[in-house]
Amino acid sequence: MPTVKYQKGDTVMGRWPGSSLYYQVKVLGFDSKSQLYTVIYKDGTELELKEQDIKSVTGFQTRSRSRSRSRSPARRRSRSRSPARTTRRSSSRTAAAVAATAITESTPSSRRDTRLKDTVEVRLSPVVSAYAALSLSDYRQGKASLFSEAKVEAESEKNQGPYNLRRRKADGDAKPAEAKPDQPEKKAKEAEKLNLTKLILLIFLLFLVLPTGAYFWLLFLPAWVLFVILQGNLTDPSLINAPPPLPPLDTFWDAQALCFVILWILFQALLYILPVGKLSEGMPLRSGVRLKYRTNGFFAIMVSAIVVAVAVHQGADLTYIHSHFLQLATATFIISVLLSIYLYVRSRYAASEELALGGNSGNVVYDFFKGRELNPRIKNFDLKFFCEMRPGLIGWCLINFAMALAEMKKHNLDAPSYAMILVNLFQLLYVVDGLWNEEAILTTMDLMHDGFGFMLAFGDLVWVPFTYTLQAYYLVLHPNALSLPAVIAIVTLKLIGFYIFRKSNSEKNAFRRNPSNPKLSHLKTIPTATGKSLLVSGWWGVVRHPNYLGDLIMALAWSLPCGFSHLLPWYYMIYFIILLVHRDSRDMSECRRKYGSAWDEYCRTVRYRIIPRVY
Ligand SMILES: NC(=O)C1=CN([C@@H]2O[C@H](COP(=O)(O)OP(=O)(O)OC[C@H]3O[C@@H](n4cnc5c(N)ncnc54)[C@H](OP(=O)(O)O)[C@@H]3O)[C@@H](O)[C@H]2O)C=CC1
Ligand SMILES: CC(C)CCC[C@@H](C)[C@H]1CC=C2C3=C(CC[C@@]21C)[C@@]1(C)CC[C@H](O)C(C)(C)[C@@H]1CC3
């Protein structure tokens, strides 16, 4: 019988995931099946740790004492209180103070985790000395508990400029965020509102999160794609009526459509592997490794556009895409299923540190759906990155263009309608922007945290090209005339959305890549125990997901050109609200788990999630 080394209630040192920092934690239990200990950190964060990530407290005592006597916490404190500090320095130093509450596994810097350097040391010059400045006994006496010191300092420094949580004037509130005492009734009302939202979310999440929900989604998602495609071909489509009768089975299949899809994917794969464009580094993995990605998406869409233009010039009839939409979708669906099976099988042989957190429930269907492996690669060919950024995304523009040609053919037009032009240009801008800033995708949730399984494979290859194109598909059979003022209003809305979306995504990406970036030095930040900081001003101080806000405004501008006669072209807007609300709540709990009380502080400072003063 294997013995359990640490018992419930034991106080031990637990490694913070992905770093070599150790914090004092209490053991809450041990799961013999997963061989993981559940531990709780001083700030209340619960995590599951492997035995090798846990050390006894005594082992640390001797090591840290020898390093700690050189400087007292008081000295460190006085040194750091220089009035000349800038915000960046201040937040860095505060982060250093937080980091100082942790103890590195090994003293010599040569043995220190290189990833830690990326996240803490490189940008926080005082960290190394701060490590040495704090003794374990100080730490254990609570003089510098995991988060409290950062908090005390934040509190004392409020209104002094550095690490100042005072809201900006532009936010319309000059009082410090935490200085506003909430009224009890207001609190009760808020709690009630929160409970209702939580209940609705819970019902929705039950389907998505429970292993049994995966069965539902596996059947529902392809059925939904089929449903909307069939609806789009009706004169009076409806999202709420009973589905139209299924066409005979053989109408789904077209060998030529399958060949076209395979050719398209191979063509995109070829462009992806060409040694053109930048090799970008992904975020550090749990092992500390940073994968490299060929970010030549803009090059890929340019070459694709030239090839398509030449093909059309040579007489290729792209309206085939409109007339064989169902068959092309079926062919792509088959490929996504085969790919998902391959991904699941190979994940069975993957090492545990290569697996995503969350896709390893042991339930085959659930794991197949969610995806197990974080970054499945064939040599340097990253399957998740490729599928997310290339065939489906560029295919989306190709299909939209084909729909514009189909509209002209169907209605004998010399040029596409205004509505069709707007939809095409708006979505083209969205895709081209995504590919131009391809590196930014490396700091998104899908790339950093999610496993690659059916959900994303199907999402990338089928869902994106065959449902995100519904507005253009709809307009072929359902033209909608637009007045010039309407065009101007819609274009303005799109540009506002795009500006918010791009600015906020770039701000976060630039900050994550280089927290000391001088261009961002005016932004206020909150340090967290992981060494990473959170932005609390700029776009990320307006709402907690400003990028979702911009994206939703753009989605509105995509549907408006189609008018209000039917719900079908509004499908994307409805779906997107659900998707982003769900992603936001998933991200909130993930960040709460990662950042503990620092995250709570962020949420107190930035109170709304996506829409200021509404949600
Ligand atoms: N068209 C479509 O179908 C879809 C589009 N999107 C778009 O893709 C983009 C990426 O979205 P998504 O990956 O969901 O989410 P985000 O790009 O918002 O990434 C969330 C992560 O950002 C980091 N973060 C959160 N708050 C802060 C902060 N205050 N300061 C610094 N870092 C912070 C956290 O990661 P950490 O701290 O670990 O770095 C968090 O996990 C968005 O613009 C979204 O609108 C998304 C889904 C679908
Ligand atoms: C099938 C499910 C119900 C949902 C699957 C979700 C996926 C389709 C989306 C998850 C995140 C995505 C992103 C983009 C496309 C849709 C998916 C894959 C994105 C590549 C679109 C272009 C943007 O500029 C972006 C910011 C790069 C997007 C990143 C997230």
XYZ file of C-alpha atoms and ligand atoms in Angstrom:
693
model
C 0.000 0.000 0.000
C 1.513 3.386 -0.903
C 1.912 5.724 2.070
C 0.750 9.330 2.112
C 3.698 11.542 3.005
C 1.808 14.604 4.211
C -1.301 14.433 6.312
C -4.394 16.604 6.433
C -3.680 19.657 8.580
C 0.098 19.574 8.028
C 1.768 22.926 7.375
C 4.243 22.558 4.557
C 5.874 24.601 1.793
C 4.023 24.350 -1.530
C 5.474 25.342 -4.842
C 3.515 27.979 -6.754
C 2.655 26.330 -10.086
C 4.988 27.217 -12.881
C 7.584 28.876 -10.675
C 10.199 27.905 -8.165
C 8.581 29.966 -5.422
C 7.431 28.158 -2.325
C 4.726 29.413 0.034
C 3.524 28.116 3.340
C 0.389 26.066 2.771
C -1.854 23.794 4.758
C -2.661 20.313 3.473
C -6.411 19.813 3.110
C -6.381 16.300 1.729
C -4.912 13.784 -0.662
C -6.588 12.175 -3.642
C -5.152 8.711 -4.085
C -6.564 8.424 -7.606
C -4.889 11.514 -9.027
C -2.045 11.341 -6.469
C -2.543 15.055 -5.809
C -2.596 16.958 -2.546
C -5.186 19.680 -2.093
C -3.522 22.560 -0.284
C -4.641 26.001 0.796
C -2.428 29.099 0.648
C -2.564 31.867 3.199
C -4.748 34.031 0.994
C -7.323 31.267 0.634
C -6.270 30.016 -2.792
C -6.765 26.257 -3.069
C -4.659 24.263 -5.457
C -3.804 20.671 -6.192
C -0.103 19.883 -5.984
C 2.032 16.891 -6.745
C 4.125 15.424 -3.953
C 7.336 16.673 -5.574
C 6.015 20.229 -5.391
C 5.721 20.038 -1.628
C 8.552 20.334 0.886
C 8.589 20.169 4.619
C 8.931 23.494 6.427
C 12.061 22.392 8.261
C 13.956 21.856 5.019
C 13.464 25.528 4.205
C 14.263 26.981 7.574
C 17.993 26.393 7.471
C 18.390 27.477 3.881
C 16.487 30.701 4.111
C 17.963 31.829 7.441
C 21.425 31.975 6.001
C 20.112 34.315 3.302
C 17.819 36.407 5.337
C 19.873 38.172 7.948
C 21.619 40.590 5.674
C 18.743 43.023 5.486
C 15.813 43.655 7.697
C 12.342 44.073 6.332
C 12.432 47.582 7.805
C 15.434 48.506 5.738
C 13.869 47.103 2.673
C 10.744 49.068 3.394
C 12.503 52.370 3.942
C 14.562 51.943 0.831
C 11.535 51.317 -1.260
C 9.606 54.347 -0.080
C 11.432 56.867 -2.174
C 9.056 59.608 -3.268
C 10.765 59.701 -6.620
C 9.382 56.356 -7.617
C 7.371 56.030 -10.755
C 4.278 53.901 -10.978
C 6.118 51.183 -12.771
C 8.896 51.061 -10.269
C 6.479 51.143 -7.465
C 4.385 48.317 -8.697
C 7.463 46.358 -9.525
C 8.811 46.938 -6.115
C 5.554 45.974 -4.533
C 5.595 42.856 -6.620
C 9.072 42.294 -5.368
C 7.838 42.605 -1.843
C 5.192 40.042 -2.553
C 7.701 37.809 -4.238
C 9.894 38.277 -1.234
C 7.363 36.493 0.871
C 8.095 33.389 -1.105
C 11.255 31.392 -0.836
C 13.117 30.015 -3.808
C 13.781 26.333 -3.983
C 17.475 26.650 -4.595
C 19.772 29.444 -3.549
C 22.338 29.708 -6.351
C 20.956 31.778 -9.164
C 22.213 29.266 -11.669
C 19.709 26.799 -10.304
C 16.855 29.226 -10.335
C 14.048 28.536 -12.749
C 14.559 30.505 -15.949
C 10.843 31.004 -16.238
C 10.847 32.796 -12.947
C 13.351 35.151 -14.470
C 10.869 35.909 -17.200
C 8.020 36.568 -14.884
C 9.634 38.194 -11.899
C 13.279 38.894 -11.967
C 13.974 40.358 -15.365
C 11.658 43.259 -14.829
C 11.981 43.614 -11.084
C 15.508 44.513 -10.389
C 15.219 44.562 -6.582
C 13.787 41.082 -6.433
C 17.008 39.214 -5.955
C 17.973 41.297 -2.997
C 14.436 41.255 -1.741
C 14.555 37.513 -1.648
C 17.523 37.692 0.601
C 15.906 40.396 2.680
C 13.187 38.341 4.217
C 13.680 35.581 6.690
C 11.433 32.624 6.867
C 10.740 33.391 10.485
C 9.497 36.854 9.511
C 7.357 35.223 6.974
C 6.010 32.706 9.440
C 5.315 35.342 12.050
C 3.103 36.976 9.468
C 5.234 40.097 9.095
C 5.059 39.559 5.407
C 2.295 37.160 4.693
C 1.637 36.112 1.148
C -0.605 38.992 0.147
C -1.063 41.161 3.161
C 2.112 43.155 2.722
C 1.256 44.032 -0.837
C -2.140 45.107 0.411
C -0.856 47.163 3.319
C 1.500 48.948 0.996
C -1.180 49.470 -1.577
C -3.423 50.924 1.094
C -0.761 53.218 2.507
C 0.262 54.397 -0.909
C -3.203 55.208 -2.097
C -3.427 58.735 -3.501
C 0.346 59.030 -3.670
C 0.755 58.286 -7.346
C 2.682 55.039 -7.374
C 0.495 51.977 -7.281
C -2.441 54.239 -6.755
C -5.833 52.640 -6.969
C -7.578 55.957 -7.264
C -9.871 55.989 -10.290
C -8.938 58.199 -13.123
C -10.950 61.324 -13.757
C -12.004 59.889 -17.064
C -13.732 57.105 -15.192
C -16.027 59.684 -13.766
C -15.165 58.983 -10.166
C -12.346 60.684 -8.370
C -12.698 58.762 -5.129
C -10.383 55.919 -4.380
C -12.116 52.743 -5.418
C -11.950 51.112 -2.019
C -12.830 54.212 -0.090
C -16.460 53.983 -1.131
C -18.381 52.270 1.679
C -21.237 50.282 0.167
C -24.725 50.822 1.556
C -26.226 47.641 3.081
C -29.365 47.845 0.862
C -27.258 48.398 -2.210
C -25.174 45.421 -1.212
C -28.271 43.264 -0.710
C -29.627 44.297 -4.095
C -26.329 43.583 -5.723
C -26.188 40.189 -4.033
C -29.701 39.424 -5.287
C -28.786 40.453 -8.818
C -25.652 38.383 -8.571
C -27.559 35.348 -7.354
C -29.978 35.485 -10.261
C -27.189 35.887 -12.784
C -25.332 33.079 -11.110
C -28.372 30.800 -11.279
C -28.857 31.402 -14.999
C -25.176 30.920 -15.598
C -25.136 27.787 -13.512
C -27.889 26.143 -15.551
C -26.015 27.008 -18.706
C -22.691 25.934 -17.287
C -24.102 22.639 -16.079
C -24.498 21.631 -19.669
C -21.056 22.771 -20.607
C -19.123 21.727 -17.563
C -20.635 18.439 -16.496
C -19.175 15.447 -18.243
C -22.719 14.528 -19.356
C -23.022 17.970 -20.988
C -20.359 16.909 -23.469
C -22.735 14.312 -24.979
C -25.278 17.042 -25.486
C -22.817 19.471 -27.094
C -21.292 16.784 -29.299
C -24.688 16.222 -30.877
C -26.062 19.719 -30.622
C -23.212 21.701 -32.237
C -23.116 19.828 -35.591
C -26.942 19.671 -35.615
C -27.049 23.431 -35.110
C -24.686 24.088 -38.026
C -26.869 21.912 -40.219
C -29.986 23.690 -38.980
C -28.743 27.214 -39.710
C -27.404 26.248 -43.125
C -30.758 24.759 -44.087
C -32.570 27.788 -42.672
C -30.419 30.185 -44.692
C -31.706 28.585 -47.884
C -35.364 29.162 -47.030
C -37.284 32.226 -48.196
C -38.547 32.807 -44.681
C -35.846 31.521 -42.339
C -36.480 31.324 -38.639
C -34.315 30.423 -35.702
C -37.232 29.488 -33.522
C -39.458 27.453 -35.829
C -39.190 23.693 -36.053
C -36.297 22.631 -38.291
C -37.134 22.069 -41.967
C -37.363 18.421 -43.084
C -33.958 16.817 -43.567
C -32.869 16.557 -47.214
C -32.109 13.047 -48.509
C -28.858 11.710 -47.049
C -26.972 11.679 -50.338
C -27.330 15.480 -50.655
C -24.885 15.840 -47.767
C -22.096 14.089 -49.553
C -19.978 15.361 -52.399
C -16.556 13.842 -53.033
C -15.426 16.910 -54.935
C -16.309 19.132 -51.942
C -14.186 16.913 -49.727
C -11.272 17.232 -52.172
C -11.575 21.017 -52.189
C -11.571 21.135 -48.384
C -8.527 18.871 -48.155
C -6.705 20.937 -50.782
C -7.512 24.146 -48.921
C -6.195 22.798 -45.616
C -3.036 21.456 -47.261
C -2.475 24.762 -49.042
C -2.781 26.630 -45.730
C -0.471 24.124 -44.043
C 2.101 24.707 -46.758
C 1.957 28.483 -46.254
C 2.248 27.972 -42.506
C 5.442 25.943 -42.698
C 7.188 28.234 -45.168
C 10.150 29.890 -43.440
C 8.630 33.331 -43.969
C 7.767 35.746 -41.156
C 8.571 35.947 -37.512
C 9.146 33.114 -35.064
C 7.267 34.276 -31.952
C 7.568 32.911 -28.457
C 4.491 31.680 -26.635
C 3.859 32.279 -22.946
C 5.908 30.101 -20.560
C 4.396 26.677 -20.039
C 4.161 24.966 -16.650
C 7.494 23.355 -17.383
C 9.014 26.796 -17.980
C 9.506 26.121 -21.696
C 8.382 28.717 -24.234
C 7.242 27.254 -27.536
C 7.990 28.974 -30.806
C 5.274 29.779 -33.333
C 5.625 30.809 -36.958
C 3.426 33.934 -37.057
C 3.110 34.473 -40.799
C -0.700 34.659 -40.908
C -0.774 37.973 -42.752
C 1.507 36.553 -45.410
C -0.788 33.497 -45.648
C -3.948 35.547 -46.257
C -2.180 37.748 -48.827
C -0.924 34.751 -50.792
C -4.362 33.115 -50.495
C -6.027 36.275 -51.847
C -3.669 36.371 -54.830
C -4.227 32.679 -55.597
C -8.021 33.090 -55.369
C -7.938 36.220 -57.573
C -5.885 34.390 -60.201
C -8.248 31.401 -60.054
C -11.308 33.647 -60.534
C -9.560 35.430 -63.362
C -8.905 32.047 -64.980
C -12.624 31.268 -64.826
C -13.021 29.392 -61.539
C -16.631 29.680 -60.403
C -16.552 30.502 -56.696
C -20.342 30.475 -56.482
C -19.829 26.720 -56.158
C -19.219 27.505 -52.482
C -22.741 28.927 -52.143
C -24.437 26.136 -54.049
C -22.468 23.416 -52.203
C -22.402 25.032 -48.785
C -23.978 22.014 -47.080
C -21.628 19.516 -48.737
C -18.569 21.588 -47.920
C -19.694 21.838 -44.302
C -20.222 18.058 -44.130
C -16.775 17.395 -45.579
C -15.152 19.778 -43.109
C -17.104 18.210 -40.270
C -15.748 14.750 -41.198
C -12.211 16.147 -41.152
C -12.758 17.783 -37.761
C -14.024 14.490 -36.296
C -11.038 12.572 -37.669
C -8.694 15.226 -36.321
C -10.362 15.093 -32.891
C -10.010 11.300 -32.767
C -6.332 11.628 -33.648
C -5.899 14.290 -30.964
C -7.566 12.182 -28.332
C -5.551 9.068 -29.161
C -2.225 10.884 -29.167
C -3.086 12.599 -25.886
C -3.203 9.164 -24.240
C 0.543 8.956 -24.822
C 1.346 12.522 -23.790
C 3.287 13.264 -20.609
C 1.215 14.726 -17.785
C 2.834 18.177 -17.992
C 1.753 18.368 -21.628
C -1.901 18.068 -20.686
C -4.234 21.009 -20.133
C -5.751 21.503 -16.716
C -9.400 20.524 -16.995
C -9.618 18.141 -19.923
C -8.548 15.114 -17.950
C -11.641 14.065 -16.093
C -11.233 10.392 -16.989
C -14.570 10.506 -18.813
C -13.677 9.633 -22.414
C -16.474 11.622 -24.049
C -15.864 14.706 -21.951
C -12.112 14.593 -22.504
C -12.583 13.976 -26.224
C -14.815 17.043 -26.353
C -12.739 19.403 -24.209
C -9.345 18.222 -25.416
C -6.538 16.895 -23.268
C -3.264 17.953 -24.786
C -2.387 21.641 -24.472
C -0.096 22.073 -27.469
C -0.246 19.020 -29.733
C 2.552 19.331 -32.251
C 3.936 17.269 -35.101
C 7.574 18.349 -34.939
C 7.258 22.164 -35.030
C 3.807 22.130 -36.589
C 1.448 23.368 -33.888
C -1.967 21.880 -34.647
C -4.013 24.108 -32.329
C -2.418 27.357 -33.451
C -2.679 26.371 -37.120
C -6.343 25.336 -36.923
C -7.354 28.426 -34.949
C -5.624 30.942 -37.210
C -5.534 29.535 -40.726
C -7.922 27.274 -42.672
C -11.139 28.339 -40.896
C -10.295 31.987 -40.395
C -9.017 32.602 -43.926
C -11.748 30.263 -45.218
C -14.293 32.599 -43.581
C -13.153 35.453 -45.877
C -13.091 33.193 -48.920
C -16.679 32.072 -48.244
C -17.853 35.669 -47.708
C -16.296 36.657 -51.011
C -17.971 33.719 -52.740
C -21.315 34.827 -51.249
C -20.822 38.305 -52.725
C -20.236 36.729 -56.151
C -23.278 34.493 -55.649
C -25.421 37.545 -54.804
C -24.288 39.317 -57.974
C -25.013 36.213 -60.051
C -28.408 35.581 -58.478
C -29.672 39.157 -58.800
C -27.810 40.051 -61.984
C -25.867 42.830 -60.306
C -22.734 44.584 -61.504
C -21.533 44.965 -57.935
C -22.536 43.487 -54.587
C -25.136 45.317 -52.481
C -24.050 47.834 -49.819
C -25.079 45.414 -47.121
C -22.967 42.640 -48.646
C -19.995 44.979 -49.080
C -20.206 46.101 -45.445
C -20.423 42.561 -44.103
C -17.499 41.487 -46.291
C -15.299 44.448 -45.407
C -16.076 44.369 -41.682
C -15.305 40.699 -41.305
C -12.290 40.908 -43.586
C -10.916 43.670 -41.366
C -11.519 41.491 -38.299
C -9.667 38.527 -39.784
C -6.814 40.528 -41.330
C -6.349 42.351 -38.029
C -6.265 39.012 -36.181
C -3.607 37.735 -38.586
C -1.596 40.974 -38.567
C -1.498 40.794 -34.769
C -1.157 37.041 -34.796
C 1.340 37.069 -31.968
C -1.381 38.402 -29.651
C -3.278 35.120 -29.932
C -0.481 33.544 -27.890
C -1.731 35.359 -24.775
C -5.384 34.328 -25.207
C -7.134 31.689 -23.151
C -7.395 29.114 -25.932
C -3.684 29.102 -26.589
C -2.541 29.396 -22.997
C -4.971 27.182 -21.108
C -7.352 25.097 -23.235
C -6.715 21.595 -24.441
C -7.151 20.856 -28.141
C -10.065 18.513 -28.678
C -13.332 18.317 -30.561
C -14.666 21.635 -29.264
C -11.848 23.702 -30.702
C -11.156 21.516 -33.752
C -14.818 21.666 -34.731
C -15.028 25.305 -33.648
C -12.040 26.362 -35.735
C -12.709 24.278 -38.837
C -16.513 24.107 -39.052
C -18.136 26.563 -36.671
C -16.149 29.623 -37.714
C -16.319 29.271 -41.514
C -19.861 27.904 -41.715
C -21.690 29.938 -39.079
C -19.710 33.176 -38.927
C -20.511 33.586 -42.634
C -24.267 33.400 -42.066
C -24.820 37.121 -42.630
C -23.280 36.970 -46.097
C -25.022 33.644 -46.805
C -28.331 35.169 -45.730
C -27.874 38.278 -47.894
C -27.575 36.192 -51.090
C -31.241 35.228 -50.927
C -32.487 38.068 -48.698
C -31.214 41.404 -49.984
C -31.529 44.420 -47.710
C -31.298 47.931 -49.119
C -29.383 50.418 -46.959
C -29.643 54.196 -47.031
C -26.449 56.271 -46.955
C -27.038 57.539 -43.380
C -27.538 53.924 -42.274
C -24.257 52.948 -43.932
C -22.447 55.818 -42.190
C -23.966 54.964 -38.803
C -23.061 51.285 -39.125
C -19.514 52.041 -40.261
C -19.051 54.405 -37.294
C -20.268 51.742 -34.897
C -17.891 49.205 -36.394
C -14.941 51.568 -36.095
C -15.718 52.336 -32.437
C -15.934 48.626 -31.648
C -12.765 47.896 -33.558
C -10.861 50.654 -31.773
C -11.812 49.343 -28.318
C -11.097 45.750 -29.339
C -7.695 46.447 -30.859
C -6.474 48.908 -28.235
C -7.383 46.688 -25.313
C -5.984 43.507 -26.847
C -2.741 45.242 -27.793
C -2.429 46.821 -24.351
C -2.724 43.466 -22.598
C -0.511 41.678 -25.073
C 2.226 44.322 -24.845
C 2.039 44.270 -21.059
C 2.191 40.481 -20.812
C 5.126 40.350 -23.184
C 7.088 43.118 -21.518
C 5.677 44.489 -18.255
C 8.426 47.136 -18.179
C 7.460 48.467 -21.617
C 8.023 52.265 -21.295
C 4.928 52.894 -23.439
C 2.836 51.376 -20.666
C 4.573 53.053 -17.747
C 1.595 55.383 -17.193
C -0.667 52.443 -16.403
C -1.417 51.369 -12.854
C -0.966 47.767 -11.910
C -1.648 45.366 -9.069
C 1.104 42.858 -8.309
C 0.164 39.245 -7.723
C 1.993 36.475 -5.924
C 2.780 34.720 -9.195
C 5.073 37.563 -10.217
C 2.661 38.691 -12.946
C 0.795 41.965 -12.420
C -2.711 42.973 -13.422
C -3.516 46.163 -15.276
C -5.977 48.328 -13.353
C -6.044 51.398 -15.519
C -6.201 52.063 -19.242
C -8.743 49.868 -21.002
C -8.420 47.134 -18.382
C -9.494 49.681 -15.777
C -12.737 50.481 -17.594
C -14.165 46.958 -17.471
C -12.590 43.578 -16.803
C -12.953 42.470 -20.411
C -12.749 45.570 -22.627
C -11.756 43.389 -25.586
C -15.091 41.548 -25.328
C -16.897 44.888 -25.264
C -15.252 45.987 -28.511
C -15.902 42.588 -30.073
C -19.600 42.746 -29.163
C -19.995 46.232 -30.644
C -18.417 44.935 -33.845
C -20.783 41.940 -33.841
C -23.685 44.376 -33.707
C -22.294 46.222 -36.711
C -22.065 42.930 -38.613
C -25.738 42.097 -38.122
C -27.250 45.537 -38.675
C -26.649 45.561 -42.484
C -28.953 42.531 -42.747
C -31.953 44.395 -41.311
C -34.599 43.169 -38.945
C -36.758 40.935 -41.138
C -35.321 37.719 -39.725
C -33.507 36.510 -36.653
C -31.039 34.347 -38.605
C -28.472 37.088 -39.363
C -28.657 38.061 -35.674
C -27.678 34.584 -34.696
C -23.979 35.542 -34.396
C -24.787 38.386 -32.020
C -26.890 36.128 -29.752
C -24.341 33.319 -29.816
C -21.514 35.737 -29.161
C -23.143 37.232 -26.077
C -23.575 33.725 -24.652
C -20.035 32.692 -25.617
C -18.377 35.784 -24.156
C -20.423 35.788 -20.943
C -19.438 32.166 -20.479
C -15.780 32.807 -21.308
C -15.741 35.758 -18.956
C -17.057 33.724 -16.048
C -14.645 30.877 -16.857
C -11.783 33.363 -16.932
C -12.915 35.014 -13.687
C -12.784 31.737 -11.769
C -9.490 30.773 -13.384
C -7.937 34.129 -12.454
C -9.397 33.961 -8.953
C -7.691 30.597 -8.575
C -4.387 31.906 -9.954
C -4.199 35.291 -8.320
C -6.211 34.884 -5.097
C -6.770 38.104 -3.182
C -4.968 40.239 -5.790
C -7.718 39.233 -8.201
C -10.386 40.184 -5.660
C -8.716 43.542 -5.309
C -8.794 43.968 -9.073
C -12.507 43.080 -9.131
C -13.205 45.601 -6.383
C -11.366 48.283 -8.321
C -12.837 47.431 -11.719
C -16.396 46.595 -10.884
C -17.980 45.770 -14.230
C -17.150 42.770 -16.344
C -17.953 43.725 -19.935
C -20.330 46.683 -20.206
C -19.616 49.686 -17.957
C -22.373 50.258 -15.390
C -24.494 47.444 -16.879
C -22.721 44.133 -16.551
N -14.825 35.958 -32.637
C -14.826 34.970 -31.773
O -15.475 33.962 -31.980
C -14.093 35.083 -30.519
C -13.284 36.151 -30.282
N -12.638 36.235 -29.100
C -11.788 37.402 -28.911
O -10.484 36.937 -28.704
C -9.776 37.807 -27.820
C -9.112 36.996 -26.728
O -10.106 36.543 -25.827
P -9.872 35.544 -24.588
O -8.729 34.653 -24.844
O -11.198 34.933 -24.306
O -9.575 36.463 -23.360
P -8.464 37.535 -23.014
O -7.623 37.895 -24.166
O -9.199 38.635 -22.363
O -7.550 36.772 -21.994
C -7.888 36.616 -20.652
C -6.590 36.580 -19.873
O -6.012 37.899 -19.852
C -5.272 38.068 -18.635
N -5.847 39.197 -17.928
C -7.100 39.353 -17.457
N -7.247 40.542 -16.854
C -6.059 41.163 -16.945
C -5.577 42.426 -16.497
N -6.347 43.284 -15.841
N -4.288 42.740 -16.738
C -3.489 41.878 -17.418
N -3.890 40.664 -17.860
C -5.166 40.309 -17.628
C -5.467 36.793 -17.844
O -4.440 35.873 -18.218
P -2.983 35.853 -17.515
O -3.083 36.722 -16.312
O -2.735 34.424 -17.217
O -2.044 36.409 -18.529
C -6.741 36.226 -18.417
O -6.831 34.838 -18.244
C -10.808 38.809 -27.313
O -10.696 40.006 -27.998
C -12.134 38.185 -27.659
O -13.118 39.162 -27.881
C -12.720 35.281 -28.144
C -13.527 34.201 -28.344
C -14.268 34.001 -29.554
C -17.931 25.424 -31.006
C -18.026 26.193 -29.769
C -19.437 26.509 -29.399
C -17.278 27.467 -29.716
C -15.901 27.406 -30.266
C -15.243 28.709 -30.063
C -14.247 29.062 -31.150
C -14.954 29.100 -32.471
C -13.625 30.417 -30.812
C -12.844 30.362 -29.501
C -11.924 31.499 -29.575
C -11.810 31.905 -30.861
C -11.080 33.025 -31.348
C -11.181 33.415 -32.664
C -12.069 32.663 -33.587
C -13.128 31.850 -32.880
C -12.577 31.012 -31.772
C -11.675 29.934 -32.334
C -10.284 34.494 -33.254
C -9.163 33.698 -33.915
C -11.028 35.306 -34.322
C -10.148 36.434 -34.861
C -9.773 37.390 -33.739
O -9.027 38.506 -34.227
C -9.006 36.693 -32.621
C -8.859 37.660 -31.457
C -7.611 36.344 -33.089
C -9.850 35.470 -32.148
C -9.209 34.680 -31.009
C -10.240 33.785 -30.375
